[in-house]
Short mmCIF file of C-alpha atoms and ligand atoms in Angstrom, two decimals:
data_model
loop_
_atom_site.label_atom_id
_atom_site.label_comp_id
_atom_site.label_asym_id
_atom_site.label_seq_id
_atom_site.Cartn_x
_atom_site.Cartn_y
_atom_site.Cartn_z
CA MET A 1 -0.24 14.30 19.15
CA ASP A 2 1.15 12.28 22.06
CA PHE A 3 4.91 11.78 21.77
CA GLY A 4 5.06 9.96 25.12
CA LEU A 5 7.48 7.05 25.25
CA VAL A 6 6.07 3.58 25.78
CA GLU A 7 7.97 1.86 28.62
CA LEU A 8 8.46 -1.76 27.54
CA THR A 9 7.82 -4.53 30.07
CA PRO A 10 10.45 -7.30 30.41
CA GLU A 11 8.11 -9.58 28.41
CA GLN A 12 7.81 -7.02 25.61
CA LYS A 13 11.60 -6.56 25.55
CA ALA A 14 12.02 -10.35 25.35
CA PHE A 15 9.50 -10.41 22.50
CA ALA A 16 11.44 -7.69 20.63
CA ALA A 17 14.64 -9.73 21.00
CA GLU A 18 12.86 -12.85 19.74
CA VAL A 19 11.49 -11.02 16.69
CA GLN A 20 14.93 -9.61 15.88
CA ARG A 21 16.50 -13.07 16.16
CA PHE A 22 13.85 -14.73 13.98
CA LEU A 23 13.90 -12.03 11.29
CA GLY A 24 17.71 -12.03 11.36
CA GLU A 25 17.53 -15.71 10.40
CA ILE A 26 14.82 -15.63 7.73
CA VAL A 27 15.39 -12.27 6.03
CA THR A 28 18.59 -13.22 4.25
CA GLU A 29 20.55 -11.37 1.57
CA ASP A 30 18.78 -13.68 -0.94
CA VAL A 31 15.43 -12.26 0.20
CA HIS A 32 16.65 -8.70 -0.46
CA ARG A 33 18.14 -9.70 -3.82
CA HIS A 34 14.87 -11.41 -4.84
CA GLU A 35 12.92 -8.27 -3.94
CA ARG A 36 15.35 -6.01 -5.86
CA GLU A 37 15.09 -8.27 -8.91
CA THR A 38 11.32 -8.85 -8.89
CA GLY A 39 9.82 -5.82 -7.09
CA ASP A 40 7.09 -8.25 -5.96
CA GLY A 41 6.55 -6.85 -2.47
CA PHE A 42 6.25 -10.49 -1.47
CA ASN A 43 8.52 -13.39 -0.60
CA ALA A 44 6.80 -16.76 -0.26
CA ASP A 45 9.31 -18.28 2.19
CA VAL A 46 9.26 -15.26 4.50
CA HIS A 47 5.47 -14.93 4.28
CA LEU A 48 4.93 -18.58 5.21
CA ALA A 49 7.54 -18.40 7.99
CA LEU A 50 5.71 -15.42 9.49
CA GLY A 51 2.45 -17.32 9.16
CA SER A 52 3.92 -20.28 11.03
CA ARG A 53 4.52 -17.97 14.01
CA GLY A 54 1.06 -16.38 13.82
CA TRP A 55 2.73 -13.10 12.87
CA LEU A 56 0.75 -12.36 9.70
CA GLU A 57 -2.32 -11.57 11.82
CA PRO A 58 -0.52 -11.10 15.13
CA ASP A 59 -3.48 -9.77 17.11
CA TRP A 60 -5.70 -12.76 16.26
CA PRO A 61 -6.05 -15.34 19.04
CA VAL A 62 -3.55 -18.22 18.88
CA GLU A 63 -6.35 -20.76 18.34
CA GLU A 64 -7.39 -18.81 15.20
CA GLY A 65 -3.89 -18.80 13.71
CA GLY A 66 -2.65 -15.53 15.19
CA ALA A 67 -0.21 -14.87 18.01
CA GLY A 68 -2.55 -13.14 20.49
CA LEU A 69 -0.21 -10.14 20.74
CA ASP A 70 -1.10 -6.94 22.58
CA PRO A 71 -0.98 -3.62 20.65
CA VAL A 72 2.56 -2.80 21.86
CA CYS A 73 3.95 -6.17 20.70
CA CYS A 74 2.08 -5.77 17.39
CA ARG A 75 3.84 -2.40 16.95
CA ILE A 76 7.22 -3.91 17.90
CA LEU A 77 6.67 -6.57 15.22
CA GLU A 78 5.51 -4.03 12.63
CA LEU A 79 8.58 -1.82 13.20
CA GLU A 80 10.97 -4.78 13.09
CA LEU A 81 9.40 -6.07 9.85
CA GLN A 82 10.00 -2.64 8.31
CA HIS A 83 13.47 -2.34 9.81
CA HIS A 84 14.47 -5.72 8.32
CA GLY A 85 13.05 -4.72 4.92
CA VAL A 86 10.51 -7.57 4.82
CA PRO A 87 8.58 -7.36 1.51
CA SER A 88 5.11 -6.67 2.82
CA ILE A 89 2.79 -5.40 0.05
CA THR A 90 0.82 -8.65 -0.30
CA ALA A 91 0.70 -9.19 3.47
CA GLY A 92 -0.77 -5.69 3.78
CA THR A 93 -3.42 -6.09 1.06
CA THR A 94 -4.43 -9.49 2.46
CA SER A 95 -4.97 -8.08 5.95
CA MET A 96 -6.93 -5.13 4.58
CA VAL A 97 -9.23 -7.30 2.48
CA TRP A 98 -9.71 -9.89 5.20
CA LYS A 99 -11.67 -7.42 7.32
CA ALA A 100 -14.24 -7.09 4.52
CA VAL A 101 -14.29 -10.86 3.96
CA ASP A 102 -14.78 -11.47 7.67
CA ARG A 103 -17.72 -9.08 7.74
CA PHE A 104 -19.41 -9.63 4.39
CA ALA A 105 -18.55 -13.12 3.04
CA GLN A 106 -20.94 -16.01 3.43
CA PRO A 107 -19.99 -17.84 6.66
CA ASP A 108 -18.79 -21.03 4.94
CA LEU A 109 -16.42 -19.10 2.65
CA ARG A 110 -15.14 -17.02 5.55
CA ASP A 111 -14.47 -20.14 7.65
CA GLU A 112 -12.81 -21.89 4.73
CA LEU A 113 -10.40 -18.99 4.06
CA LYS A 114 -9.50 -17.85 7.56
CA PRO A 115 -6.90 -20.55 8.44
CA GLY A 116 -5.15 -19.97 5.09
CA VAL A 117 -5.00 -16.21 5.63
CA ALA A 118 -3.35 -16.75 9.02
CA ALA A 119 -0.94 -19.38 7.67
CA GLY A 120 -0.06 -17.34 4.55
CA THR A 121 -1.42 -19.75 1.93
CA VAL A 122 -4.46 -17.58 1.10
CA ARG A 123 -3.63 -14.09 -0.14
CA PHE A 124 -5.70 -11.21 -1.54
CA CYS A 125 -4.89 -8.32 -3.89
CA LEU A 126 -6.83 -5.14 -4.66
CA GLY A 127 -8.76 -4.94 -7.94
CA TYR A 128 -9.98 -1.33 -7.94
CA THR A 129 -8.13 0.71 -10.57
CA GLU A 130 -9.07 0.38 -14.25
CA PRO A 131 -7.16 1.51 -17.33
CA ASP A 132 -9.42 4.61 -17.49
CA GLY A 133 -8.55 5.84 -14.01
CA GLY A 134 -8.01 5.01 -10.36
CA SER A 135 -8.85 8.00 -8.15
CA ASP A 136 -12.54 7.76 -8.88
CA ILE A 137 -12.96 4.12 -7.84
CA ALA A 138 -16.76 4.35 -7.97
CA ALA A 139 -16.56 4.90 -11.73
CA ALA A 140 -15.57 1.21 -12.12
CA LYS A 141 -16.71 -0.31 -15.40
CA VAL A 142 -15.80 -4.00 -15.10
CA ARG A 143 -19.18 -5.65 -15.65
CA ALA A 144 -20.67 -8.44 -13.58
CA VAL A 145 -23.88 -9.96 -14.98
CA ARG A 146 -25.85 -12.57 -13.11
CA ASP A 147 -26.44 -15.93 -14.81
CA GLY A 148 -28.34 -18.26 -12.48
CA ASP A 149 -26.11 -19.09 -9.56
CA GLU A 150 -23.08 -17.55 -11.24
CA TRP A 151 -21.80 -14.15 -12.32
CA VAL A 152 -20.06 -13.44 -15.61
CA LEU A 153 -17.27 -10.85 -15.42
CA ASN A 154 -15.85 -8.84 -18.30
CA GLY A 155 -13.35 -5.98 -18.40
CA SER A 156 -9.87 -5.19 -17.14
CA LYS A 157 -8.15 -3.86 -14.04
CA MET A 158 -4.94 -1.90 -14.09
CA PHE A 159 -2.25 -2.01 -11.37
CA THR A 160 -3.49 -5.11 -9.54
CA THR A 161 -0.31 -5.43 -7.52
CA GLY A 162 0.48 -8.93 -6.29
CA ALA A 163 -2.12 -10.68 -8.49
CA HIS A 164 0.52 -13.20 -9.58
CA ASN A 165 1.18 -14.12 -5.94
CA CYS A 166 -2.41 -14.13 -4.70
CA GLN A 167 -5.26 -16.62 -4.79
CA TYR A 168 -8.07 -14.04 -4.93
CA THR A 169 -8.63 -10.47 -6.02
CA PHE A 170 -10.99 -8.15 -4.15
CA LEU A 171 -12.82 -6.92 -7.22
CA ILE A 172 -15.12 -3.96 -7.60
CA THR A 173 -17.61 -4.47 -10.43
CA ARG A 174 -20.55 -2.66 -11.97
CA THR A 175 -23.75 -4.66 -11.64
CA ASP A 176 -26.28 -1.93 -12.41
CA PRO A 177 -25.13 0.55 -15.07
CA ASP A 178 -28.39 2.51 -14.74
CA ALA A 179 -28.12 3.17 -11.00
CA ALA A 180 -26.34 6.21 -9.50
CA LYS A 181 -22.55 5.76 -9.60
CA HIS A 182 -22.05 4.49 -6.04
CA ARG A 183 -25.24 2.42 -6.03
CA GLY A 184 -24.63 0.04 -8.93
CA LEU A 185 -21.45 -1.61 -7.61
CA THR A 186 -20.91 -5.11 -6.20
CA MET A 187 -17.76 -6.56 -4.62
CA PHE A 188 -16.47 -10.07 -5.31
CA LEU A 189 -13.60 -12.17 -4.13
CA VAL A 190 -12.56 -13.61 -7.48
CA PRO A 191 -10.34 -16.72 -7.59
CA LEU A 192 -7.41 -15.86 -9.86
CA ASP A 193 -6.93 -19.39 -11.21
CA VAL A 194 -10.25 -19.61 -13.09
CA ASP A 195 -10.71 -19.64 -16.88
CA GLY A 196 -10.78 -16.21 -18.52
CA VAL A 197 -8.41 -14.47 -16.08
CA GLU A 198 -5.18 -13.30 -17.68
CA ILE A 199 -2.46 -11.60 -15.70
CA GLN A 200 -0.03 -9.40 -17.59
CA ALA A 201 3.09 -8.12 -15.81
CA ILE A 202 3.91 -4.42 -15.57
CA GLN A 203 7.36 -3.46 -14.28
CA THR A 204 7.46 0.12 -13.05
CA PHE A 205 10.25 2.69 -13.30
CA GLY A 206 10.43 2.44 -9.51
CA GLY A 207 11.31 -1.26 -9.68
CA GLU A 208 7.90 -2.52 -8.53
CA ARG A 209 6.02 -5.34 -10.22
CA THR A 210 2.34 -4.77 -10.71
CA ASN A 211 -0.22 -6.22 -13.18
CA LEU A 212 -2.86 -5.58 -15.76
CA VAL A 213 -5.56 -8.23 -15.26
CA TYR A 214 -8.06 -9.12 -17.97
CA TYR A 215 -11.43 -10.72 -17.18
CA ASP A 216 -12.89 -12.37 -20.24
CA ASP A 217 -16.24 -14.11 -19.59
CA VAL A 218 -14.98 -15.18 -16.18
CA ARG A 219 -17.63 -17.24 -14.37
CA VAL A 220 -17.74 -16.89 -10.60
CA SER A 221 -20.13 -18.58 -8.21
CA ASP A 222 -22.45 -16.30 -6.24
CA ARG A 223 -20.67 -17.74 -3.19
CA TYR A 224 -17.83 -15.30 -3.89
CA ARG A 225 -20.03 -12.20 -3.71
CA LEU A 226 -19.29 -9.98 -0.71
CA GLY A 227 -22.25 -8.12 0.73
CA ALA A 228 -25.48 -7.36 -1.06
CA VAL A 229 -25.87 -6.89 -4.81
CA ASN A 230 -25.35 -3.20 -5.69
CA ASP A 231 -24.06 -2.45 -2.17
CA GLY A 232 -20.38 -2.85 -2.99
CA TRP A 233 -19.54 0.64 -1.75
CA THR A 234 -20.46 -0.40 1.81
CA VAL A 235 -18.15 -3.44 1.54
CA LEU A 236 -15.30 -1.37 0.13
CA ARG A 237 -15.42 1.38 2.75
CA GLY A 238 -13.47 -0.47 5.48
CA PRO A 239 -10.47 -1.52 3.35
CA LEU A 240 -10.48 1.88 1.65
CA ASP A 241 -10.46 3.78 4.94
CA GLU A 242 -7.61 1.59 6.11
CA GLU A 243 -5.62 2.25 2.93
CA HIS A 244 -6.30 5.97 3.43
CA SER A 245 -4.91 5.73 6.98
CA MET A 246 -8.34 6.59 8.39
CA GLY A 247 -8.36 3.51 10.63
CA THR A 248 -9.15 3.58 14.31
CA VAL A 249 -6.40 3.99 16.86
CA SER A 250 -5.79 0.69 18.62
CA GLY A 251 -4.61 0.39 22.21
CA GLY A 252 -3.76 4.09 22.40
CA ILE A 253 -0.99 3.72 19.81
CA ALA A 254 -1.48 5.83 16.69
CA ASP A 255 -1.40 3.86 13.44
CA LEU A 256 1.80 4.07 11.42
CA SER A 257 1.11 5.97 8.24
CA LEU A 258 1.90 4.60 4.78
CA GLY A 259 4.50 7.38 4.62
CA HIS A 260 6.39 5.66 7.41
CA SER A 261 6.96 2.61 5.21
CA TYR A 262 7.93 4.79 2.22
CA LEU A 263 10.60 6.53 4.29
CA ARG A 264 12.19 3.18 5.10
CA VAL A 265 14.07 3.46 1.78
CA LEU A 266 15.33 6.98 2.58
CA GLU A 267 17.25 5.87 5.67
CA PRO A 268 19.86 3.73 3.79
CA ALA A 269 20.07 6.38 1.05
CA LEU A 270 20.88 9.08 3.62
CA GLU A 271 23.42 6.78 5.29
CA ALA A 272 25.03 6.18 1.88
CA ALA A 273 25.26 9.93 1.30
CA ILE A 274 26.81 10.46 4.74
CA ASP A 275 29.47 7.81 3.96
CA TRP A 276 30.10 9.55 0.64
CA ALA A 277 30.39 12.95 2.39
CA LEU A 278 32.97 11.54 4.82
CA THR A 279 35.12 9.97 2.09
CA GLU A 280 38.45 11.77 1.73
CA ARG A 281 39.73 12.82 -1.66
CA PRO A 282 43.46 12.35 -2.49
CA ASP A 283 44.14 15.94 -1.38
CA GLY A 284 42.74 15.22 2.10
CA THR A 285 39.53 17.22 1.64
CA GLY A 286 36.06 15.71 1.38
CA PRO A 287 32.49 16.68 0.51
CA ALA A 288 31.72 17.17 4.22
CA ASP A 289 34.09 20.16 4.28
CA ASP A 290 31.49 22.05 2.28
CA PRO A 291 28.98 23.68 4.66
CA ASP A 292 26.26 23.47 1.99
CA VAL A 293 26.63 19.65 1.87
CA VAL A 294 26.31 19.18 5.62
CA THR A 295 23.36 21.61 5.84
CA ARG A 296 21.48 19.76 3.13
CA LEU A 297 22.14 16.37 4.72
CA ALA A 298 20.97 17.69 8.09
CA ARG A 299 17.81 19.07 6.48
CA ILE A 300 17.05 15.66 4.97
CA ALA A 301 17.59 14.00 8.36
CA THR A 302 15.15 16.49 9.93
CA ASP A 303 12.51 15.99 7.21
CA LEU A 304 12.92 12.22 7.53
CA GLU A 305 12.16 12.33 11.26
CA CYS A 306 9.16 14.64 10.70
CA GLY A 307 7.79 12.26 8.06
CA ILE A 308 8.24 9.21 10.25
CA VAL A 309 6.32 10.63 13.21
CA THR A 310 3.47 12.20 11.24
CA PRO A 311 0.45 9.92 11.65
CA GLY A 312 -2.63 9.14 9.55
CA PRO A 313 -3.35 10.63 6.13
CA MET A 314 -1.00 13.57 6.80
CA GLY A 315 1.83 11.08 7.29
CA ARG A 316 1.07 9.45 3.93
CA VAL A 317 1.38 12.83 2.17
CA LYS A 318 4.37 13.97 4.21
CA GLY A 319 6.20 10.65 3.77
CA ALA A 320 5.81 10.62 0.00
CA GLU A 321 6.72 14.27 -0.46
CA VAL A 322 9.76 14.11 1.87
CA LEU A 323 10.97 11.03 0.00
CA VAL A 324 10.57 12.58 -3.47
CA GLU A 325 12.35 15.81 -2.48
CA ALA A 326 15.06 14.24 -0.35
CA ALA A 327 15.92 11.52 -2.88
CA ALA A 328 16.25 14.15 -5.63
CA ASP A 329 18.49 16.23 -3.36
CA LEU A 330 20.69 13.21 -2.61
CA VAL A 331 21.07 12.52 -6.34
CA ASP A 332 22.00 16.17 -6.85
CA LEU A 333 24.52 16.10 -3.98
CA VAL A 334 26.25 12.80 -4.74
CA GLY A 335 26.05 13.08 -8.53
CA PRO A 336 26.43 10.23 -11.06
CA LEU A 337 28.14 7.99 -8.48
CA GLY A 338 24.84 7.74 -6.61
CA LEU A 339 23.06 6.48 -9.72
CA LEU A 340 25.31 3.50 -10.45
CA PRO A 341 23.64 0.07 -10.11
CA PRO A 342 24.07 -2.15 -7.04
CA GLY A 343 27.22 -4.24 -7.14
CA THR A 344 29.28 -1.53 -8.91
CA GLU A 345 32.55 -0.84 -7.12
CA GLY A 346 32.46 2.34 -5.07
CA VAL A 347 28.73 2.99 -5.41
CA PRO A 348 27.58 4.47 -2.07
CA GLY A 349 25.23 2.20 -0.10
CA ASP A 350 25.16 -0.38 -2.90
CA GLY A 351 22.79 1.73 -5.00
CA ALA A 352 20.51 2.91 -2.16
CA ILE A 353 20.31 6.48 -3.52
CA ASP A 354 19.31 5.42 -7.03
CA PHE A 355 16.77 2.98 -5.59
CA ALA A 356 15.23 5.62 -3.29
CA HIS A 357 14.97 8.10 -6.16
CA ARG A 358 13.18 5.66 -8.48
CA PHE A 359 10.96 4.19 -5.74
CA ALA A 360 9.95 7.69 -4.58
CA GLN A 361 8.07 8.54 -7.77
CA GLY A 362 5.23 6.03 -7.32
CA THR A 363 4.67 6.86 -3.66
CA THR A 364 2.75 10.04 -4.50
CA THR A 365 0.31 7.91 -6.54
CA TYR A 366 -0.53 4.46 -5.25
CA GLY A 367 -3.03 3.95 -2.46
CA GLY A 368 -4.56 7.26 -3.61
CA THR A 369 -2.61 10.26 -4.93
CA VAL A 370 -1.35 12.99 -2.60
CA GLU A 371 -3.82 15.40 -4.23
CA VAL A 372 -6.72 13.12 -3.33
CA PHE A 373 -5.30 12.73 0.17
CA ARG A 374 -5.28 16.50 0.64
CA THR A 375 -9.01 16.46 0.00
CA ILE A 376 -9.40 13.60 2.50
CA ILE A 377 -7.45 15.59 5.11
CA ALA A 378 -9.49 18.74 4.44
CA GLN A 379 -12.80 16.90 4.78
CA HIS A 380 -12.16 14.23 7.40
CA VAL A 381 -9.43 15.76 9.58
CA LEU A 382 -10.27 19.47 9.30
CA GLY A 383 -14.02 19.05 8.87
CA LEU A 384 -14.14 21.27 5.78
CA PRO A 385 -16.86 20.87 3.14
CA ARG A 386 -16.47 18.88 -0.07
CA PRO A 387 -14.46 20.86 -2.61
CA ASN A 388 -16.33 22.83 -5.21
CA TYR A 389 -14.51 21.55 -8.30
CA PRO A 390 -15.44 22.92 -11.73
CA GLY A 391 -17.82 20.33 -13.12
CA SER A 392 -19.02 19.00 -9.74
CA LYS A 393 -22.76 19.00 -9.06
CA LYS A 394 -22.27 21.48 -6.21
CA PHE A 395 -20.21 23.82 -8.37
CA LEU A 396 -22.70 23.74 -11.21
CA GLN A 397 -25.67 24.31 -8.88
CA ALA A 398 -23.96 27.08 -6.90
CA GLY A 399 -22.92 29.37 -9.70
CA ARG A 400 -24.98 28.40 -12.73
CA ARG A 401 -21.69 27.62 -14.43
CA ASP A 402 -20.90 25.30 -17.28
CA ALA A 403 -18.53 22.32 -16.87
CA ARG A 404 -15.48 24.51 -17.63
CA GLY A 405 -16.41 27.02 -14.95
CA ALA A 406 -17.74 29.85 -17.16
CA VAL A 407 -20.67 31.72 -15.57
CA GLN A 408 -23.87 31.22 -17.60
CA SER A 409 -25.85 34.26 -18.54
C1 FAD B 501 3.02 0.90 -8.53
C2 FAD B 501 1.53 1.03 -8.41
C3 FAD B 501 0.82 0.06 -7.72
C4 FAD B 501 -0.58 0.14 -7.63
N1 FAD B 501 -1.27 -0.88 -7.02
C5 FAD B 501 -2.62 -0.90 -7.08
C6 FAD B 501 -3.38 -2.02 -6.64
O1 FAD B 501 -2.82 -2.98 -6.11
N2 FAD B 501 -4.71 -2.04 -6.84
C7 FAD B 501 -5.38 -0.98 -7.41
O2 FAD B 501 -6.59 -1.06 -7.57
N3 FAD B 501 -4.71 0.12 -7.82
C8 FAD B 501 -3.34 0.18 -7.67
N4 FAD B 501 -2.64 1.26 -8.14
C9 FAD B 501 -3.38 2.36 -8.75
C10 FAD B 501 -3.39 3.61 -7.91
O3 FAD B 501 -4.21 3.46 -6.79
C11 FAD B 501 -3.87 4.70 -8.86
O4 FAD B 501 -2.80 4.92 -9.78
C12 FAD B 501 -4.22 5.96 -8.15
O5 FAD B 501 -5.38 5.78 -7.40
C13 FAD B 501 -4.44 7.13 -9.12
O6 FAD B 501 -5.22 6.73 -10.19
P1 FAD B 501 -4.73 7.02 -11.69
O7 FAD B 501 -3.29 6.64 -11.80
O8 FAD B 501 -5.68 6.39 -12.61
O9 FAD B 501 -4.81 8.60 -11.83
P2 FAD B 501 -6.11 9.45 -12.10
O10 FAD B 501 -7.18 9.05 -11.14
O11 FAD B 501 -6.41 9.41 -13.55
O12 FAD B 501 -5.58 10.89 -11.69
C14 FAD B 501 -4.74 11.65 -12.57
C15 FAD B 501 -4.33 12.92 -11.83
O13 FAD B 501 -5.51 13.67 -11.47
C16 FAD B 501 -5.50 13.94 -10.06
N5 FAD B 501 -6.86 13.81 -9.53
C17 FAD B 501 -7.78 12.87 -9.86
N6 FAD B 501 -8.90 13.04 -9.11
C18 FAD B 501 -8.68 14.09 -8.30
C19 FAD B 501 -9.45 14.76 -7.30
N7 FAD B 501 -10.68 14.35 -6.98
N8 FAD B 501 -8.88 15.80 -6.65
C20 FAD B 501 -7.64 16.24 -6.95
N9 FAD B 501 -6.85 15.65 -7.91
C21 FAD B 501 -7.36 14.59 -8.56
C22 FAD B 501 -4.62 12.87 -9.44
O14 FAD B 501 -4.05 13.31 -8.23
C23 FAD B 501 -3.56 12.66 -10.53
O15 FAD B 501 -2.55 13.62 -10.41
C24 FAD B 501 -1.25 1.24 -8.21
C25 FAD B 501 -0.52 2.24 -8.86
C26 FAD B 501 0.84 2.15 -8.98
C27 FAD B 501 1.59 3.22 -9.70
#
């Protein structure tokens, strides 16, 4: 890993100052309150304001709605967006899906959508997970059946985050139930305002809003198909690799892992705990007089830094696991005071510890669980073979075992 510092040019420094000024203006306390109350991961005013600067797709050329930024300025922007706590879930899913739309959509659809993606008026969410399970995306059951120039969709998708703020969902469907699992899938960009789509809100323990989306005889023009019929897995690969932090390194700067964004919520929680530790009791002592307290806070600070700088899929695992452990430790250290809701008098960091603890729980799951990521790391980073799980074809062939792992006589 290269920890070399990037020396900013005067232009890049000026750009950083401009981003800070602009975000300082648009990311108001109301934006943070809205996000706390809704858990949307999206704020329309901020999203459109970023679009107006070309900062939703900052590396796109200016004439295509981007800002023509170099990789260093893109990273400056990315870090400032995180630092200012800009709700960015829908911006992230839109960018991920766009790459598949750009490559696999029919040219007229691609050209129609591109300006809206850059401006922020066209947004995409991810329709992969179903009520039966999410890790095994290729087991998707939502049916798409061709009817002339249209497709008829039936089924439901669980956890379609942002569906209520998006115009289209990037939907994986089963078009050939008789083909091998990965070969009978087709991807669609499904408009979310058509008859038969019903979006039902799910509010998580972590404060996030996500959705259960029902598709009941939804008719979609063949125009919205991405890639070839039954070749959906090819279309899905790019966005999936990006979500799994398996993207390519651009401009020599390693991609920030998903874990980096998770750890954003640990920073204010740690600061809140430090303030708490430095608060004097009436007898003049304070929590920071206890060596155990300061050691634990220092350990969290160390883990936080390790998580932030760990790139790729390892960073996603590290970030989630550091957050879960550290947030639990902060709750243990600070006690009930740390769990009081925002706005309560005397609550450290206006509820940052409670928020971090609740938010932490989902981070080991969405975008692929940490268990699944360990397999990805083993295979794609370490070059190890596919695991030999009980029940897998390889396992059954290798040992003449039954699905529970017992050796057959
Ligand atoms: C807040 C939130 C937002 C989400 N947003 C979206 C979204 O926008 N779009 C979307 O499509 N999905 C979304 N998801 C779904 C998420 O991607 C899935 O929850 C995740 O992929 C795991 O699927 P599952 O919950 O069905 O668990 P399952 O797949 O049923 O897994 C259950 C358990 O088995 C383990 N397991 C399963 N397979 C393996 C394996 N091969 N190796 C080792 N362990 C394994 C898992 O690690 C887990 O512990 C979201 C989830 C949450 C909680």
